[in-house]
CSV table of N, CA and C in Angstrom, one decimal:
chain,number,residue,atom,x,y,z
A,143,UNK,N,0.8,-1.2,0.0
A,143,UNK,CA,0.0,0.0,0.0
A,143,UNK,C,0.9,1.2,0.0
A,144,UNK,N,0.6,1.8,-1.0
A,144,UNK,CA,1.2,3.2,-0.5
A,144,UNK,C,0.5,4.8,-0.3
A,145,UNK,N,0.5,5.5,0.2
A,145,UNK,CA,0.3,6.7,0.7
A,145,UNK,C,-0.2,7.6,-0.5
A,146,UNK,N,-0.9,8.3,-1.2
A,146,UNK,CA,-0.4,9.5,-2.3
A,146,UNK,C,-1.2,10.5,-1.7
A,147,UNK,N,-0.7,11.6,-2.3
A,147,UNK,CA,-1.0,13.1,-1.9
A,147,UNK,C,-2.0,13.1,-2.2
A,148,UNK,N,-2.6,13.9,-1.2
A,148,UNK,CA,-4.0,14.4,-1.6
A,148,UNK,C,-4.9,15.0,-3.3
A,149,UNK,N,-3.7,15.7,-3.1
A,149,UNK,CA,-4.0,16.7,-5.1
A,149,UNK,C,-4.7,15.4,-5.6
A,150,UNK,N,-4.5,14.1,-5.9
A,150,UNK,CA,-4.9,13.7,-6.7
A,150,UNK,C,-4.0,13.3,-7.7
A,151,UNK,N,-2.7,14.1,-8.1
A,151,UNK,CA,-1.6,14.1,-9.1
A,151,UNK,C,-0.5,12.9,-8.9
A,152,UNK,N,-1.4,11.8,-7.9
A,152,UNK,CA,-0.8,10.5,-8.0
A,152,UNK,C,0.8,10.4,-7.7
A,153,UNK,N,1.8,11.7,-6.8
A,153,UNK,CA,2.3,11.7,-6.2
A,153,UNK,C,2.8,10.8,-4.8
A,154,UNK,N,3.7,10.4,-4.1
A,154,UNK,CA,3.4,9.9,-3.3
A,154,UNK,C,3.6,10.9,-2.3
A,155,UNK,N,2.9,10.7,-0.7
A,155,UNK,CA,2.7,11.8,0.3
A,155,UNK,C,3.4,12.6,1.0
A,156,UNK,N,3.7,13.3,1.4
A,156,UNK,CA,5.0,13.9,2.0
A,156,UNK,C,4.1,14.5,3.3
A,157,UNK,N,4.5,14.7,4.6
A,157,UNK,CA,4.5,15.5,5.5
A,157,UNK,C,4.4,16.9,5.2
A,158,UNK,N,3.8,17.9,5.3
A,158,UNK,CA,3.6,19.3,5.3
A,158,UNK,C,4.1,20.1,5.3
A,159,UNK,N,5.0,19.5,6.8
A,159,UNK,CA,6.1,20.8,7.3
A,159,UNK,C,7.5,20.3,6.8
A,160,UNK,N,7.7,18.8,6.2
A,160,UNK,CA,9.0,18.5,5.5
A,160,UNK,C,8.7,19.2,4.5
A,161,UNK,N,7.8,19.2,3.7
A,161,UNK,CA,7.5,19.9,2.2
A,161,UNK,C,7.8,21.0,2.0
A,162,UNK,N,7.1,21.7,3.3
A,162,UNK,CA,7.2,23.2,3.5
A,162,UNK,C,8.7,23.8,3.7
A,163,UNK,N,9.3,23.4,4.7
A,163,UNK,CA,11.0,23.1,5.3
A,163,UNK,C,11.4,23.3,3.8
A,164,UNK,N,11.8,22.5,3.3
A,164,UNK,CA,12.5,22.1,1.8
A,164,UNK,C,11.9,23.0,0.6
A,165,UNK,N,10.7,24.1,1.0
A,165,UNK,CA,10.8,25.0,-0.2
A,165,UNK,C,10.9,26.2,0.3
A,166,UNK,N,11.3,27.0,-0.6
A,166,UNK,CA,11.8,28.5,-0.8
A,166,UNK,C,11.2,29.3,-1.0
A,167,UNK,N,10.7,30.1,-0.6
A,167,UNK,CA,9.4,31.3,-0.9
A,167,UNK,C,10.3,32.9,-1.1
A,168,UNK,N,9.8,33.1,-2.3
A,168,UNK,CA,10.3,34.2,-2.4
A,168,UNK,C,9.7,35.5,-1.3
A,169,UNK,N,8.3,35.7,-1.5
A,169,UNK,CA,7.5,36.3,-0.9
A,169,UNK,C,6.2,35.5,0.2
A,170,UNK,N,6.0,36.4,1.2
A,170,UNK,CA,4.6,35.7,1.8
A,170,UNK,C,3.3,35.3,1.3
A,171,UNK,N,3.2,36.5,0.8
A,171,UNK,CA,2.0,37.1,-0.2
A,171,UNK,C,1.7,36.0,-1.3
A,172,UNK,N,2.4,35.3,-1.9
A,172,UNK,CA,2.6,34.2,-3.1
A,172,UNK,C,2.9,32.7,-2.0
A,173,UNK,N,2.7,33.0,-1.4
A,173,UNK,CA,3.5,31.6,-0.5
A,173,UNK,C,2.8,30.6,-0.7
A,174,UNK,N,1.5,30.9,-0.6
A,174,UNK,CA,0.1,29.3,-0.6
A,174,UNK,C,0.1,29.6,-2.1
A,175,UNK,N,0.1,30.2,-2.9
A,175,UNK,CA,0.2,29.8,-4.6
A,175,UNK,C,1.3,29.0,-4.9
A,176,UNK,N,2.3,29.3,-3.8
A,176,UNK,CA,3.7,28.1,-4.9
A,176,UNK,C,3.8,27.4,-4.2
A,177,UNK,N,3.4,27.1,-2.7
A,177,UNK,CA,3.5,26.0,-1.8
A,177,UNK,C,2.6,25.7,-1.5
A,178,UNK,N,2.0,24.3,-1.9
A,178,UNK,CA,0.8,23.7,-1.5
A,178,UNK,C,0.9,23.1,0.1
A,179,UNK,N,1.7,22.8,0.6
A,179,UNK,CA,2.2,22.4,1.4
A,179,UNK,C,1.9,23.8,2.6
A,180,UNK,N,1.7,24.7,2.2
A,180,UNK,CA,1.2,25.9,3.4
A,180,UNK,C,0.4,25.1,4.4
A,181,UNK,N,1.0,25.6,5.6
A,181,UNK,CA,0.0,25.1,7.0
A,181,UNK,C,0.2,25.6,7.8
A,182,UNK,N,-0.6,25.4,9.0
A,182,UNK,CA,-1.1,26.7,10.1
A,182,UNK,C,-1.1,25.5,11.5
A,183,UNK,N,-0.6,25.9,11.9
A,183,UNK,CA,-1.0,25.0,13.3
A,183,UNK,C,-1.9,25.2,14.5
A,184,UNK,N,-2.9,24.5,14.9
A,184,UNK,CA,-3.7,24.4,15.7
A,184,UNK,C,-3.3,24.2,17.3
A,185,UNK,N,-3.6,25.3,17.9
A,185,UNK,CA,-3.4,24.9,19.4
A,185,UNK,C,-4.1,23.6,20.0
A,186,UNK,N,-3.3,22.9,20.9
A,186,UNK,CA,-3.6,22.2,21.2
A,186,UNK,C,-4.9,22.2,22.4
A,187,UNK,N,-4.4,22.9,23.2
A,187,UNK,CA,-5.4,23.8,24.2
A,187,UNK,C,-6.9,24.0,23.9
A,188,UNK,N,-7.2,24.3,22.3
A,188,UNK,CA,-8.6,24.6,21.5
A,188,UNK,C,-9.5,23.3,21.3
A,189,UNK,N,-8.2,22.0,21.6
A,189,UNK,CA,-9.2,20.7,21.3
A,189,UNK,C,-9.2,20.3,22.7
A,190,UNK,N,-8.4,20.3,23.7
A,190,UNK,CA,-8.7,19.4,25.2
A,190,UNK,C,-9.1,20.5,25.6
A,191,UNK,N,-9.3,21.8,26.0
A,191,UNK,CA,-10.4,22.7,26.2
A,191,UNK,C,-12.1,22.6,25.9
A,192,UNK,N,-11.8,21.7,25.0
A,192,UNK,CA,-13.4,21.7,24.4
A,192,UNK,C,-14.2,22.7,23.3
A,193,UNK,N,-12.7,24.2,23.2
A,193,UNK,CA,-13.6,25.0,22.3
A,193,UNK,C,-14.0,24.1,20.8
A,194,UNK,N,-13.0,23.6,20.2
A,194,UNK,CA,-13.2,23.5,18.7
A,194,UNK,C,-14.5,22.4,19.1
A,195,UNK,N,-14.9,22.1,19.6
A,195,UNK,CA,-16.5,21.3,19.7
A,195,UNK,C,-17.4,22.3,19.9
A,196,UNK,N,-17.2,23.4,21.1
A,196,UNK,CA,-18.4,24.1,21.3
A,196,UNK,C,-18.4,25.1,20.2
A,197,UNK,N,-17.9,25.5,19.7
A,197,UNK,CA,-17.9,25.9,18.3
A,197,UNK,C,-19.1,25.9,17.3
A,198,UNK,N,-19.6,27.8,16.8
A,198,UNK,CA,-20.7,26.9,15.7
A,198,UNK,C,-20.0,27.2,14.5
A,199,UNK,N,-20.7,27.2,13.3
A,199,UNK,CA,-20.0,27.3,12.3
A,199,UNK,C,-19.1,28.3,12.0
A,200,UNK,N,-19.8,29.8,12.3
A,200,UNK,CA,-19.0,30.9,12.0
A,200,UNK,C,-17.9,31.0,12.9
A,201,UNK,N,-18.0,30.6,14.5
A,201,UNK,CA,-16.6,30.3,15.0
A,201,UNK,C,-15.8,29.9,14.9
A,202,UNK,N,-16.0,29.2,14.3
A,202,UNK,CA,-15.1,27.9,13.9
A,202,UNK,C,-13.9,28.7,12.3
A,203,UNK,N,-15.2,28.8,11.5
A,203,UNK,CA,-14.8,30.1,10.2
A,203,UNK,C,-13.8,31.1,11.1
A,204,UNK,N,-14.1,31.9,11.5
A,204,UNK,CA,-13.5,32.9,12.3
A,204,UNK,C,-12.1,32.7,13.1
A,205,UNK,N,-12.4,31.6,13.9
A,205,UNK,CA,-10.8,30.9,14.2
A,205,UNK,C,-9.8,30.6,13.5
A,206,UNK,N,-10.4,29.7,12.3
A,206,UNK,CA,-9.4,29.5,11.6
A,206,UNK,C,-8.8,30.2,10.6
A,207,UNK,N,-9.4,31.4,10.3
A,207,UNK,CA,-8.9,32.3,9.2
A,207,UNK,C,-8.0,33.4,10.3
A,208,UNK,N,-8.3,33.8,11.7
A,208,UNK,CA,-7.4,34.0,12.4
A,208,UNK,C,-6.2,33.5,12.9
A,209,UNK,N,-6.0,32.5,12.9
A,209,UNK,CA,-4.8,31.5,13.2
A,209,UNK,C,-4.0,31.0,11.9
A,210,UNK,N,-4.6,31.3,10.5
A,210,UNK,CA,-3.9,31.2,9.4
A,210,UNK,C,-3.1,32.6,9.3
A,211,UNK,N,-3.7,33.6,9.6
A,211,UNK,CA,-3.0,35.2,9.6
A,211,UNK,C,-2.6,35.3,11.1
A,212,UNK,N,-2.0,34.3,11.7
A,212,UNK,CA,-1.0,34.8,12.6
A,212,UNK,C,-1.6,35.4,13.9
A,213,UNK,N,-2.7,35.7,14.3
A,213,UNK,CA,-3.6,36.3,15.2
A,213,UNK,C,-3.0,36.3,16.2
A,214,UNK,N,-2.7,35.0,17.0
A,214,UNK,CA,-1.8,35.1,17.9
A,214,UNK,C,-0.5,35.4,18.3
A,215,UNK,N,0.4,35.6,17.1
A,215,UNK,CA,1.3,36.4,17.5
A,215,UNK,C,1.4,37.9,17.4
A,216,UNK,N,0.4,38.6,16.5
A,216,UNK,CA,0.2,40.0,16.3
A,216,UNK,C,-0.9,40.1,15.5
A,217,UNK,N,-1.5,41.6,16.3
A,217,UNK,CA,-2.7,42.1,15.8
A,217,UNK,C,-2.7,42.1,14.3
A,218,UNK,N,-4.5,41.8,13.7
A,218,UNK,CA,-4.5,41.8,12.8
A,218,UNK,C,-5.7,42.6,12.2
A,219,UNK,N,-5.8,42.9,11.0
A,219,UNK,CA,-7.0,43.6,10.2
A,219,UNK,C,-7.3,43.4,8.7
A,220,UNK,N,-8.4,43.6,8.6
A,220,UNK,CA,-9.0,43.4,7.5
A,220,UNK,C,-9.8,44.4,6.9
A,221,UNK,N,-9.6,44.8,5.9
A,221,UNK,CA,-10.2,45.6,5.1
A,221,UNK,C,-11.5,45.1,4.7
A,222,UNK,N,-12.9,46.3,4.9
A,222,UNK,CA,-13.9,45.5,4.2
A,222,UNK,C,-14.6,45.3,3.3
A,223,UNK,N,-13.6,45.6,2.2
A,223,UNK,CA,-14.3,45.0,1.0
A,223,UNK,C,-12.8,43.8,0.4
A,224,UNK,N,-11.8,43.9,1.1
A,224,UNK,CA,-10.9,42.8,0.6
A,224,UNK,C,-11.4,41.3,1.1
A,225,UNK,N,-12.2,41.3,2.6
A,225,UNK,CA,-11.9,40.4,3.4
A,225,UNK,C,-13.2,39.6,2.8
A,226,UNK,N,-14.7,40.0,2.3
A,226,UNK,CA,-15.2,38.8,1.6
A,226,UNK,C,-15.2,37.9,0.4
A,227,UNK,N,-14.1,39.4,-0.4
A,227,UNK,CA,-13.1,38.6,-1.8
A,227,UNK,C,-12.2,37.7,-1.4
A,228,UNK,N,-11.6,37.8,0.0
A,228,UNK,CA,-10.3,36.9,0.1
A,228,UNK,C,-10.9,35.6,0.6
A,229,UNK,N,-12.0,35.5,1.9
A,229,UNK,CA,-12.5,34.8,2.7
A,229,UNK,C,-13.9,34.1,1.9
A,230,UNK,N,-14.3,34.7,1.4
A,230,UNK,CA,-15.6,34.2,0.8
A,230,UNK,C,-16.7,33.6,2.3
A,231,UNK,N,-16.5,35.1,2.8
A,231,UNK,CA,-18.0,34.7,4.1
A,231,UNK,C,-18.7,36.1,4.5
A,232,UNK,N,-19.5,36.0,4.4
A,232,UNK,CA,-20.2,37.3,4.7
A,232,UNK,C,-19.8,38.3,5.9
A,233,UNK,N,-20.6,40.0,5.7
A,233,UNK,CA,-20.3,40.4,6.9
A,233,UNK,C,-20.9,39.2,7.9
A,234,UNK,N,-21.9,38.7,8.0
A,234,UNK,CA,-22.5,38.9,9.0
A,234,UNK,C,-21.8,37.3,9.6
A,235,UNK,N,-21.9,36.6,8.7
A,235,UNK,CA,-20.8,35.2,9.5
A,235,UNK,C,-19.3,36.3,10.1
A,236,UNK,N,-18.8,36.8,9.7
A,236,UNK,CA,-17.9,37.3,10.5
A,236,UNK,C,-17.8,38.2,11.9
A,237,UNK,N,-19.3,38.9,11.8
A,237,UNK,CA,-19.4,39.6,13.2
A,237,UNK,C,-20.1,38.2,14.1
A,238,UNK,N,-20.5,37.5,13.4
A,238,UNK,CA,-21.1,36.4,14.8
A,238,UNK,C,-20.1,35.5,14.8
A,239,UNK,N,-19.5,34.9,14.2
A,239,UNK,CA,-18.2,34.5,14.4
A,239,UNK,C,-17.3,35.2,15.9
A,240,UNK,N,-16.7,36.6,15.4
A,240,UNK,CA,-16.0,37.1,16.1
A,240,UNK,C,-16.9,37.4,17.3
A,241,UNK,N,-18.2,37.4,17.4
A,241,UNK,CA,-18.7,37.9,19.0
A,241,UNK,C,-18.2,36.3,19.4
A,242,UNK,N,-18.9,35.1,18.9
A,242,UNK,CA,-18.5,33.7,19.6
A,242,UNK,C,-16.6,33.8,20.3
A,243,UNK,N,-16.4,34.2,19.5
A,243,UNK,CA,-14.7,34.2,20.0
A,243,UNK,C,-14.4,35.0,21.2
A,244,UNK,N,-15.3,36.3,21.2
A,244,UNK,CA,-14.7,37.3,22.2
A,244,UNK,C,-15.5,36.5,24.0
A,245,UNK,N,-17.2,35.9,23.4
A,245,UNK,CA,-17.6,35.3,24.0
A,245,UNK,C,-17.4,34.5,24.8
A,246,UNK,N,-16.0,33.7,24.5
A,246,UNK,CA,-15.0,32.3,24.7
A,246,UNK,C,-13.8,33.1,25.0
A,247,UNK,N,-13.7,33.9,25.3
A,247,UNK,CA,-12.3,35.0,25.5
A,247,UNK,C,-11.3,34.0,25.0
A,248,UNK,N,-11.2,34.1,23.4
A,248,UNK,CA,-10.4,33.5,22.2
A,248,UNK,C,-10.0,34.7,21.5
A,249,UNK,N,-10.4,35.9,21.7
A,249,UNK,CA,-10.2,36.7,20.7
A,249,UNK,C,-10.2,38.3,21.5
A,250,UNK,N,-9.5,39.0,21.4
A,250,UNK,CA,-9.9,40.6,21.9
A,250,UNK,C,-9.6,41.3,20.4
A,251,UNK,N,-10.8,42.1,20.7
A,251,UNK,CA,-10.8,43.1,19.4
A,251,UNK,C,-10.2,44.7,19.6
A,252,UNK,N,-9.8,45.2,19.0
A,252,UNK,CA,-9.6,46.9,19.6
A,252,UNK,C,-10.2,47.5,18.7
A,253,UNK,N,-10.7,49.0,18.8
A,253,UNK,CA,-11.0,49.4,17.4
A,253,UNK,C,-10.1,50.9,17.5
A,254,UNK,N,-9.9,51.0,16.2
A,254,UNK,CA,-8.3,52.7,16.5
A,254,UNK,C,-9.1,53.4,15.4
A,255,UNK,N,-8.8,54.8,15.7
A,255,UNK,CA,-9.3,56.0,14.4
A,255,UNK,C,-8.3,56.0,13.2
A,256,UNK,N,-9.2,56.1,12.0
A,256,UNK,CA,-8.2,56.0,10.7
A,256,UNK,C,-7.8,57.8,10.4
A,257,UNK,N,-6.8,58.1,10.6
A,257,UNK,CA,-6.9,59.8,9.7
A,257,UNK,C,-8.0,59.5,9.0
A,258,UNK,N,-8.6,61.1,8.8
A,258,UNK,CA,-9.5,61.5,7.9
A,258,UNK,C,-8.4,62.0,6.6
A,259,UNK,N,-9.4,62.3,5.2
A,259,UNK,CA,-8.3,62.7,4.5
A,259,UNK,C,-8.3,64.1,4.2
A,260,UNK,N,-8.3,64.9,5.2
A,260,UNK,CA,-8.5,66.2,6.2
A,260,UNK,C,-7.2,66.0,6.9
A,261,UNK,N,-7.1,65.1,7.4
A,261,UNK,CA,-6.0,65.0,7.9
A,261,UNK,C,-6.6,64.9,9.9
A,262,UNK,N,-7.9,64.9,10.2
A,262,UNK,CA,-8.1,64.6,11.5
A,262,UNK,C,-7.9,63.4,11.8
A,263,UNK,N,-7.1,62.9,13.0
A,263,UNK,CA,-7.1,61.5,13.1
A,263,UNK,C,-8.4,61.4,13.9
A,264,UNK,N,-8.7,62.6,14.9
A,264,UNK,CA,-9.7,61.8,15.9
A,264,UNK,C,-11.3,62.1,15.6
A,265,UNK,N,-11.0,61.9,14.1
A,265,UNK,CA,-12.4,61.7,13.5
A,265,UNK,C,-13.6,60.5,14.0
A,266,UNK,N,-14.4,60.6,14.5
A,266,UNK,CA,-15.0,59.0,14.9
A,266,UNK,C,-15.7,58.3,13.5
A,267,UNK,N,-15.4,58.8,12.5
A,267,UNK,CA,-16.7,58.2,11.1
A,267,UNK,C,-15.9,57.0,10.8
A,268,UNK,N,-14.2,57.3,10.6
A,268,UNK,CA,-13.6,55.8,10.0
A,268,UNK,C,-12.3,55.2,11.2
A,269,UNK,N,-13.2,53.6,11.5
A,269,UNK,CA,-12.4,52.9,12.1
A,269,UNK,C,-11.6,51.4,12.1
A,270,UNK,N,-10.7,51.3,12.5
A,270,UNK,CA,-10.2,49.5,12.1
A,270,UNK,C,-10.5,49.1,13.4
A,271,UNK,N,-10.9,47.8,12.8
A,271,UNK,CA,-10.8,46.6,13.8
A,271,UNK,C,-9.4,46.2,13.7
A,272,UNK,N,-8.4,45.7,15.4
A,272,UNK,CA,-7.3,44.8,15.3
A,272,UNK,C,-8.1,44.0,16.2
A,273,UNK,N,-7.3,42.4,15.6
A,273,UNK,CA,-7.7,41.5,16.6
A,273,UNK,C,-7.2,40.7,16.6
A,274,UNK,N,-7.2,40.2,18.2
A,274,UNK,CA,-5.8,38.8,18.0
A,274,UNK,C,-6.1,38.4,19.3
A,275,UNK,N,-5.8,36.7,19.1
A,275,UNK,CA,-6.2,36.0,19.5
A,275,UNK,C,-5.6,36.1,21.1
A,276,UNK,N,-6.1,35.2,22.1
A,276,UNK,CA,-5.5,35.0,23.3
A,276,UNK,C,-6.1,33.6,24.0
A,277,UNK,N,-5.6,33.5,24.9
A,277,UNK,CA,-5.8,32.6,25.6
A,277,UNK,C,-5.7,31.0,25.5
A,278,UNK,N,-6.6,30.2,25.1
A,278,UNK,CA,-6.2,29.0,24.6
A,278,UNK,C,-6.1,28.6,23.4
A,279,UNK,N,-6.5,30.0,22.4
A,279,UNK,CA,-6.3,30.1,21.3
A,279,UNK,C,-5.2,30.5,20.3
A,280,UNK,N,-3.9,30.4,21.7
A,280,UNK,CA,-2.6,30.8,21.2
A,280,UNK,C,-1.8,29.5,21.6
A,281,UNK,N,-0.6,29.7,20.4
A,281,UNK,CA,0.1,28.4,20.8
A,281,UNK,C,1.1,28.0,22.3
A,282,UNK,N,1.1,27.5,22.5
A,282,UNK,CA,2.5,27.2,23.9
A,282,UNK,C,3.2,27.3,23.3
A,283,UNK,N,4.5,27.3,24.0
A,283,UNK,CA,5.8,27.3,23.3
A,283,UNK,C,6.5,26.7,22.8
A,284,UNK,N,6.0,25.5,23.3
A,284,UNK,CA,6.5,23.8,22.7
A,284,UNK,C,5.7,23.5,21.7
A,285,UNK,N,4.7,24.7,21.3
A,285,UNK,CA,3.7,23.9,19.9
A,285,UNK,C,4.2,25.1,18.9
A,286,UNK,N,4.8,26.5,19.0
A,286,UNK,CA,5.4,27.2,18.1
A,286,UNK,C,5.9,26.3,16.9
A,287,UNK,N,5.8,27.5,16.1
A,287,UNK,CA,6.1,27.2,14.5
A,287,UNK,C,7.9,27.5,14.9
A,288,UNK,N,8.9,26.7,13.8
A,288,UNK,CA,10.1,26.7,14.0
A,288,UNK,C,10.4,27.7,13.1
C-alpha cells in the first residue's frame, strides 16, 4: 500500500512541514500559490479545552482564518471590502463569528481611528478593527512554528 497526496496528481505523500522546510518562498504574499504544502498549526489547548466542539460554524470560520493570519502572534486587520473577496464569508458570519470568540475570550478586538483625508485623526466616522487572538487560542511554546 502506499500513501499518495491528496492533489490527486498520484504523487506519493509527503509530510507538510517537510515539504514546506524544503521550499523556498520568495515572498509571503505568493507563499500558498507556490507551496501547496502551506500550513497553520492548531493549538492544542482549542481541542482538550473543548472549544473547537463548542464551536458553531461561524466560529469555527473565524478561528481558523485567524490562526492562518497569525492572530496570535500579532494584531491583525481586514479591510472591508478585501476580506469577503479573500475569505468568501459574509459580513455577517464574521461579526457572529467574532462575537463567539470574544464570548469564549479566544479573541480581543480593539478598534483605533483612521486619519480622515483632512487630515483629523480623531475623526470617529472611519475605524479599524485589530484583533488577536489569546488565551487557549494561542500556541505554547512547545507547539510554536520553527
Amino acid at each position: 500500500m502506499t500513501i499518495l497526496d491528496e492533489s490527486g496528481n498520484n504523487t506519493e505523500y509527503q509530510l507538510p512541514s517537510t515539504s514546506f522546510a524544503k521550499t523556498q518562498l520568495p515572498s509571503t504574499e505568493t507563499a500558498a500559490a507556490k507551496n501547496p504544502h502551506l500550513y497553520f498549526k492548531v493549538p492544542s489547548a482549542l481541542w482538550t479545552g473543548g472549544y473547537i466542539q463548542a464551536l458553531s460554524g461561524p466560529g469555527l470560520v473565524m478561528l481558523l482564518i485567524l490562526l492562518a493570519e497569525r492572530a496570535g502572534e500579532k494584531a491583525v486587520w481586514f479591510g472591508t471590502r478585501e476580506f469577503p473577496a479573500r475569505y468568501f464569508i459574509s459580513a455577517g458570519t464574521r461579526t457572529k463569528g467574532t462575537k463567539e470568540l470574544q464570548a469564549l475570550s479566544l479573541l480581543t478586538t480593539l478598534s483605533v481611528p483612521l486619519p480622515q483625508p483632512n487630515g483629523d485623526v480623531f475623526d470617529p466616522r472611519r475605524r479599524r478593527y485589530l484583533y488577536r487572538l489569546n488565551g487557549a487560542a494561542v500556541l505554547s511554546q512547545n507547539e510554536q512554528q520553527p
